[in-house]
Short mmCIF file of C-alpha atoms and ligand atoms in Angstrom, two decimals:
data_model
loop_
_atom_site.label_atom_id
_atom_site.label_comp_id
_atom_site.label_asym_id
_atom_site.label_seq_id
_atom_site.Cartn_x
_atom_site.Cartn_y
_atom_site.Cartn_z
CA UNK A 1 -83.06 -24.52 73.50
CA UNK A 2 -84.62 -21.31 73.61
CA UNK A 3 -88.37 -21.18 72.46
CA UNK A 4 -89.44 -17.30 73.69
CA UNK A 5 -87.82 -14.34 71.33
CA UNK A 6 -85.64 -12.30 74.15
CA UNK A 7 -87.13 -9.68 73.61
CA UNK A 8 -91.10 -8.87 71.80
CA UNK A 9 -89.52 -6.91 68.92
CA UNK A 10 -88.39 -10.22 67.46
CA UNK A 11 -91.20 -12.25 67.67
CA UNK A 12 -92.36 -13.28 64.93
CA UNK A 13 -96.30 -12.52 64.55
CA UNK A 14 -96.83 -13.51 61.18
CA UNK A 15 -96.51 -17.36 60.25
CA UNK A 16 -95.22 -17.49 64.03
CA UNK A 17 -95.47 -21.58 63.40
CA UNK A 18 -92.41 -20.73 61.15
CA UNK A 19 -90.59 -18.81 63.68
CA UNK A 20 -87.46 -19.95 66.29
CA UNK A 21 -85.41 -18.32 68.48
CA UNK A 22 -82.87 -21.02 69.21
CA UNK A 23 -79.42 -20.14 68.83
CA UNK A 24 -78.51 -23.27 67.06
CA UNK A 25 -81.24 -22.49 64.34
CA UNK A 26 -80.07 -18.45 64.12
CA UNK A 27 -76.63 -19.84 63.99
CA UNK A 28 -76.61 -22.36 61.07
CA UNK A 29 -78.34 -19.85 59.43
CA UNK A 30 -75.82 -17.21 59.77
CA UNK A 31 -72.96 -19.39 59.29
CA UNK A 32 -74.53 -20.45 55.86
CA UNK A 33 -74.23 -17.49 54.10
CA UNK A 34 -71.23 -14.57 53.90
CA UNK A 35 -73.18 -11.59 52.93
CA UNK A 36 -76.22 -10.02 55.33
CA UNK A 37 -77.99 -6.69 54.68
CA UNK A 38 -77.89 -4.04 57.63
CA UNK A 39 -80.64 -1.37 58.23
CA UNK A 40 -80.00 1.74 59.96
CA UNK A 41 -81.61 4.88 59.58
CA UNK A 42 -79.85 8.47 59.34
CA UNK A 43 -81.97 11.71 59.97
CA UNK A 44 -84.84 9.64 59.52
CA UNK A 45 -84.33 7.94 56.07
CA UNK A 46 -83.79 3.98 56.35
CA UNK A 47 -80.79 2.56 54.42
CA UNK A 48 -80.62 -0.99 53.66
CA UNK A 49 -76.64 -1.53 52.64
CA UNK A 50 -75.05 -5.13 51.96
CA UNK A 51 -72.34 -6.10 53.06
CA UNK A 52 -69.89 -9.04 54.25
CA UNK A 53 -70.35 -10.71 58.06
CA UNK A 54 -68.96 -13.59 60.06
CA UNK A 55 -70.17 -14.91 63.43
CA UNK A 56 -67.90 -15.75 66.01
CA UNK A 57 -70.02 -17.24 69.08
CA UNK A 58 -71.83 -14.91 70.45
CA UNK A 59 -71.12 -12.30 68.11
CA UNK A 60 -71.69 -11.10 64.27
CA UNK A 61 -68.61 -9.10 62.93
CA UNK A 62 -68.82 -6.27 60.24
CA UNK A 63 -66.03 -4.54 59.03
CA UNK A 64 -65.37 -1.46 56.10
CA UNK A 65 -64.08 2.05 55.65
CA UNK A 66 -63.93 4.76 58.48
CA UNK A 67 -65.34 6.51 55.96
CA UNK A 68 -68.34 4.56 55.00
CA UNK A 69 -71.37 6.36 56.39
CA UNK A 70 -72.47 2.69 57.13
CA UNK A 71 -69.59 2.02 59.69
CA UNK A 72 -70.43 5.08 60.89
CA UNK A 73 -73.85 4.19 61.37
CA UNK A 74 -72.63 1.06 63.02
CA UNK A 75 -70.53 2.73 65.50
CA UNK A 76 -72.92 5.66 66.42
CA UNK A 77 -74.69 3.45 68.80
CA UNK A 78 -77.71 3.39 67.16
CA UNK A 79 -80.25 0.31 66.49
CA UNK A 80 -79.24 -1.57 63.39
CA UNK A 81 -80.91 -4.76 62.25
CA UNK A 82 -79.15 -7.09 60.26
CA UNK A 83 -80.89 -10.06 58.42
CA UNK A 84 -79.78 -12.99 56.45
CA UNK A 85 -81.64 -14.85 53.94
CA UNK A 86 -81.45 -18.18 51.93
CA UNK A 87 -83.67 -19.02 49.54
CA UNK A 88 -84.29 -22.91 49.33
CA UNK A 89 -86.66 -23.58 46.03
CA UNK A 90 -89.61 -21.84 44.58
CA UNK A 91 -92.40 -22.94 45.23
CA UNK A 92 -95.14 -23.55 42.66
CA UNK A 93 -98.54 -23.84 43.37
CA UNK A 94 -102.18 -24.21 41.23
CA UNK A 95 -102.80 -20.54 41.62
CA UNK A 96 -100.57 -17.60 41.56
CA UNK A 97 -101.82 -16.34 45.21
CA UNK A 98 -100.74 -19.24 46.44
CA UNK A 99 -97.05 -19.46 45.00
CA UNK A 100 -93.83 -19.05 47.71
CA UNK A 101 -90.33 -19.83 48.40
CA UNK A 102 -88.82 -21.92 50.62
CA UNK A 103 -87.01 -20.13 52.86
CA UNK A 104 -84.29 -19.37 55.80
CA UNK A 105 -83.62 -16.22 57.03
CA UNK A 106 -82.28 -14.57 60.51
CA UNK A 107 -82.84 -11.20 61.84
CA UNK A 108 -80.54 -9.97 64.61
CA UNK A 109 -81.25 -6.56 66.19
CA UNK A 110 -78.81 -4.60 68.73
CA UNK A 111 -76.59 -1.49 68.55
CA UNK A 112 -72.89 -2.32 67.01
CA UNK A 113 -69.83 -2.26 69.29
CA UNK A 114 -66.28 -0.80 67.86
CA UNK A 115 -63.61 -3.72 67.78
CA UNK A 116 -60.27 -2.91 68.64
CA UNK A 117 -56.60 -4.45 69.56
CA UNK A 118 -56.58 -8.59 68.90
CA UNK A 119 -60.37 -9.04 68.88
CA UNK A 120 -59.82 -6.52 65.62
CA UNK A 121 -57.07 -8.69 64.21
CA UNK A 122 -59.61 -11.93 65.24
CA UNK A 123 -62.79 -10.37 63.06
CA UNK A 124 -60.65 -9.89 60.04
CA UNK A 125 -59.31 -13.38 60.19
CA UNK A 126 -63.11 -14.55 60.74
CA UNK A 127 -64.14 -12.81 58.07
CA UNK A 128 -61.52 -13.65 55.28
CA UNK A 129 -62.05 -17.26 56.69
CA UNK A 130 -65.27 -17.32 56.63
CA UNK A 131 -65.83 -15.36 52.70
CA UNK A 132 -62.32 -17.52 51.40
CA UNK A 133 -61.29 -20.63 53.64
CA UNK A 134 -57.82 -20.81 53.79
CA UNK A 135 -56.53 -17.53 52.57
CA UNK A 136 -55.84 -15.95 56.00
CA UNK A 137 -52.58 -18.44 55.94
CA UNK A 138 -51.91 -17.82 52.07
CA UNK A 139 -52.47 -14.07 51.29
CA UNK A 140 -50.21 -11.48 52.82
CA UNK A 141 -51.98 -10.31 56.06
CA UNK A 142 -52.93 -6.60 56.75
CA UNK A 143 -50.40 -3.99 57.57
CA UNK A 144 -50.49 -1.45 60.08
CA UNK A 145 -51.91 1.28 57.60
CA UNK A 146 -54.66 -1.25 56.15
CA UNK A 147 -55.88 -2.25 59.66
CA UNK A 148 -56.07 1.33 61.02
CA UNK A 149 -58.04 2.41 57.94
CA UNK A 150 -60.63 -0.68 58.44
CA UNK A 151 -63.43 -0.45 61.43
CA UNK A 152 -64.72 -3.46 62.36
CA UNK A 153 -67.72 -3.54 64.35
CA UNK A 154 -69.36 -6.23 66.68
CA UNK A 155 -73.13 -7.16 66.88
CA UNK A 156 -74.22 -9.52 69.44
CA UNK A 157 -76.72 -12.02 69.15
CA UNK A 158 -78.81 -11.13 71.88
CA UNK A 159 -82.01 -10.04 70.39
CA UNK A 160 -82.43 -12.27 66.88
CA UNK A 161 -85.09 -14.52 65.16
CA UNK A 162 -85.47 -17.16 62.62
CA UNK A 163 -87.75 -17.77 60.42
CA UNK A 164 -88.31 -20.79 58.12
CA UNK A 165 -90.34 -22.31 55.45
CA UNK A 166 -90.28 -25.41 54.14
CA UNK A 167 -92.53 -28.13 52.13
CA UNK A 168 -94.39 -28.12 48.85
CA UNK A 169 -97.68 -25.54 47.91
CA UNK A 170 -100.56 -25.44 50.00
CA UNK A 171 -103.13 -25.21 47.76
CA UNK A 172 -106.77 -24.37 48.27
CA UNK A 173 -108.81 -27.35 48.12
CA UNK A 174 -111.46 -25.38 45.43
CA UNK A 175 -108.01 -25.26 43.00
CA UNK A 176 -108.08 -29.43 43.29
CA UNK A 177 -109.09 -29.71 40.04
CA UNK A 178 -106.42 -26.85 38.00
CA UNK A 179 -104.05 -28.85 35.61
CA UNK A 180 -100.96 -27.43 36.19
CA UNK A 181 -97.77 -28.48 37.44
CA UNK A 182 -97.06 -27.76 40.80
CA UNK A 183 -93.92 -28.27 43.02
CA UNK A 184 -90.96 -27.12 44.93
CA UNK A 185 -87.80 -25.91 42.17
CA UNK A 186 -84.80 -26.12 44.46
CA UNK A 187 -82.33 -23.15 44.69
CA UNK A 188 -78.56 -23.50 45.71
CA UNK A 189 -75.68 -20.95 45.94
CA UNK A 190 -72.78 -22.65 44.51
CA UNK A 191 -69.17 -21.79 44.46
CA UNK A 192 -67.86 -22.38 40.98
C1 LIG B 1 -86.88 -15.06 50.68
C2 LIG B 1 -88.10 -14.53 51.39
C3 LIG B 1 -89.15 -14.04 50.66
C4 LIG B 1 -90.26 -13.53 51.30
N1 LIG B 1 -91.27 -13.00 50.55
C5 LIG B 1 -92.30 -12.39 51.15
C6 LIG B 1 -93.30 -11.71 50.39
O1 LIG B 1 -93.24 -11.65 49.16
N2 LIG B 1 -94.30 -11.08 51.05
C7 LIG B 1 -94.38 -11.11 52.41
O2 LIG B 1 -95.30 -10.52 52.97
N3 LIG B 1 -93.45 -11.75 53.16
C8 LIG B 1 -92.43 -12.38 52.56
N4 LIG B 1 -91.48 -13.02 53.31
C9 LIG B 1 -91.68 -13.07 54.77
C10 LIG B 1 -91.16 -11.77 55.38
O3 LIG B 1 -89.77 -11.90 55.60
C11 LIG B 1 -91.82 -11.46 56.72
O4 LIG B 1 -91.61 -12.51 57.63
C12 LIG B 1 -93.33 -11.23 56.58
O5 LIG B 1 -93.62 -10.30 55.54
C13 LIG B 1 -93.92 -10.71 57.87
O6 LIG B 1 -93.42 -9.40 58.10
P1 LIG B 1 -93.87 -8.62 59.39
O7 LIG B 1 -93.14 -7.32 59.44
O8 LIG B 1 -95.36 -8.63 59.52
O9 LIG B 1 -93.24 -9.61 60.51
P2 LIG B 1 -93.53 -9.77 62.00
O10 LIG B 1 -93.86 -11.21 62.21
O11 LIG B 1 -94.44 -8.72 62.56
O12 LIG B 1 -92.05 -9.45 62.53
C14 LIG B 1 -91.75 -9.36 63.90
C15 LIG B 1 -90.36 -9.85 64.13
O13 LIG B 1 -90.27 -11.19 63.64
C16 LIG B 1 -88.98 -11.41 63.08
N5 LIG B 1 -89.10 -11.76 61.65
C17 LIG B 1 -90.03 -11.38 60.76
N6 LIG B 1 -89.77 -11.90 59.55
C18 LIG B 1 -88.64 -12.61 59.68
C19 LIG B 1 -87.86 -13.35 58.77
N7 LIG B 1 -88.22 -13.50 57.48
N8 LIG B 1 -86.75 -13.96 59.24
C20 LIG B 1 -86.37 -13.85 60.54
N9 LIG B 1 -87.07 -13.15 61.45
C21 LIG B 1 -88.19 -12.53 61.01
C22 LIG B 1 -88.18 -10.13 63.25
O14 LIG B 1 -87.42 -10.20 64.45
C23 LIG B 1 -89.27 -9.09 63.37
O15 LIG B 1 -88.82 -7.96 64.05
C24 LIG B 1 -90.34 -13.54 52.71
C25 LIG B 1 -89.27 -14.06 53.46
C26 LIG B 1 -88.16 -14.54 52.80
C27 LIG B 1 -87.02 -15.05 53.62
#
């Protein structure tokens, strides 16, 4: 189990106690959730642009238009972070300052890699898999023209952090006394 970030950009300085680097942590995190959020910056703005993701071992795969100025960020080769997030409860405390959530959320840094060939083919069936269990095998599968208008793009895990938070309020001792509720409301993302 990995305890040191691999590299110092993604340690985590604030709340380290809440931070992990272990890929079994990053990865149960990742494979919890479908959609991520990607930063990249062009001429100097930052964009922040959802979009879908699966993780296949040691990789994250992202796929869209040619066209999207996203993909094109992604194949550009240049630094992208990517972060996931799950929100657990809400966390109520005796004061307002002291009010959170509960909390897990991965941040993966790296420059993308274009996917080509079967490891192209692969992605998309991670993806649909991973979004819609079982529909690779039902729905028709893409056709020449709808796989060469789809990029997909590989990020690998190599530089990523976790960060967690769990438990009720932590309350400061001089709010003892406040009469009002306090607890953890839990959250959950349900399919329907
Ligand atoms: C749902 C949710 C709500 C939050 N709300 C707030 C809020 O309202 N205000 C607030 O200040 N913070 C909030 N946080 C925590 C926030 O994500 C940051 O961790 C915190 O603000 C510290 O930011 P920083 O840039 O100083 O981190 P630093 O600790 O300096 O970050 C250094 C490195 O640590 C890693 N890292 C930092 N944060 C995370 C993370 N959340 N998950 C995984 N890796 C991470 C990254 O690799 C990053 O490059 C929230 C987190 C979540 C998941």
């Amino acid at each position: 189990m990995a305890t040191d970030p691999a590299s110092d950009r993604v340690r985590v300085r604030r709340h380290a106690e809440r931070g992990s680097y272990d890929r079994q942590t990053v990865d149960e995190i990742l494979d919890d959730g479908f959609v991520c959020h990607l930063g990249f910056a062009v001429d100097g703005q930052p964009y922040v642009i959802p979009t879908l993701y699966a993780r296949v071992g040691d990789v994250v795969y992202l796929h869209g238009s040619p066209g999207s100025r996203m993909l094109q960020a992604l194949t550009s080769g240049s630094q992208l972070c990517m972060t996931v997030t799950h929100v657990d409860g809400i966390v109520l405390a005796k004061s307002v300052f002291h009010h959170s959530v509960n909390y897990r959320s991965a941040v993966v840094l790296g420059k993308g890699r274009r996917v080509e060939g079967d490891e192209k083919l692969a992605a998309l069936h991670a993806v649909v898999e991973h979004v819609a269990p079982g529909r690779w095998d039902t729905a028709r599968r893409p056709n020449a023209k709808e796989l060469s208008s789809t990029e997909v793009v590989a990020l690998a895990l190599d530089e990523c952090s976790a960060k967690v938070r769990t438990g009720g309020p932590k309350d400061a001792a001089a709010d003892e006394d406040i009469d009002v509720p306090t607890g953890v409301v839990p959250v959950r993302l349900v399919r329907g």
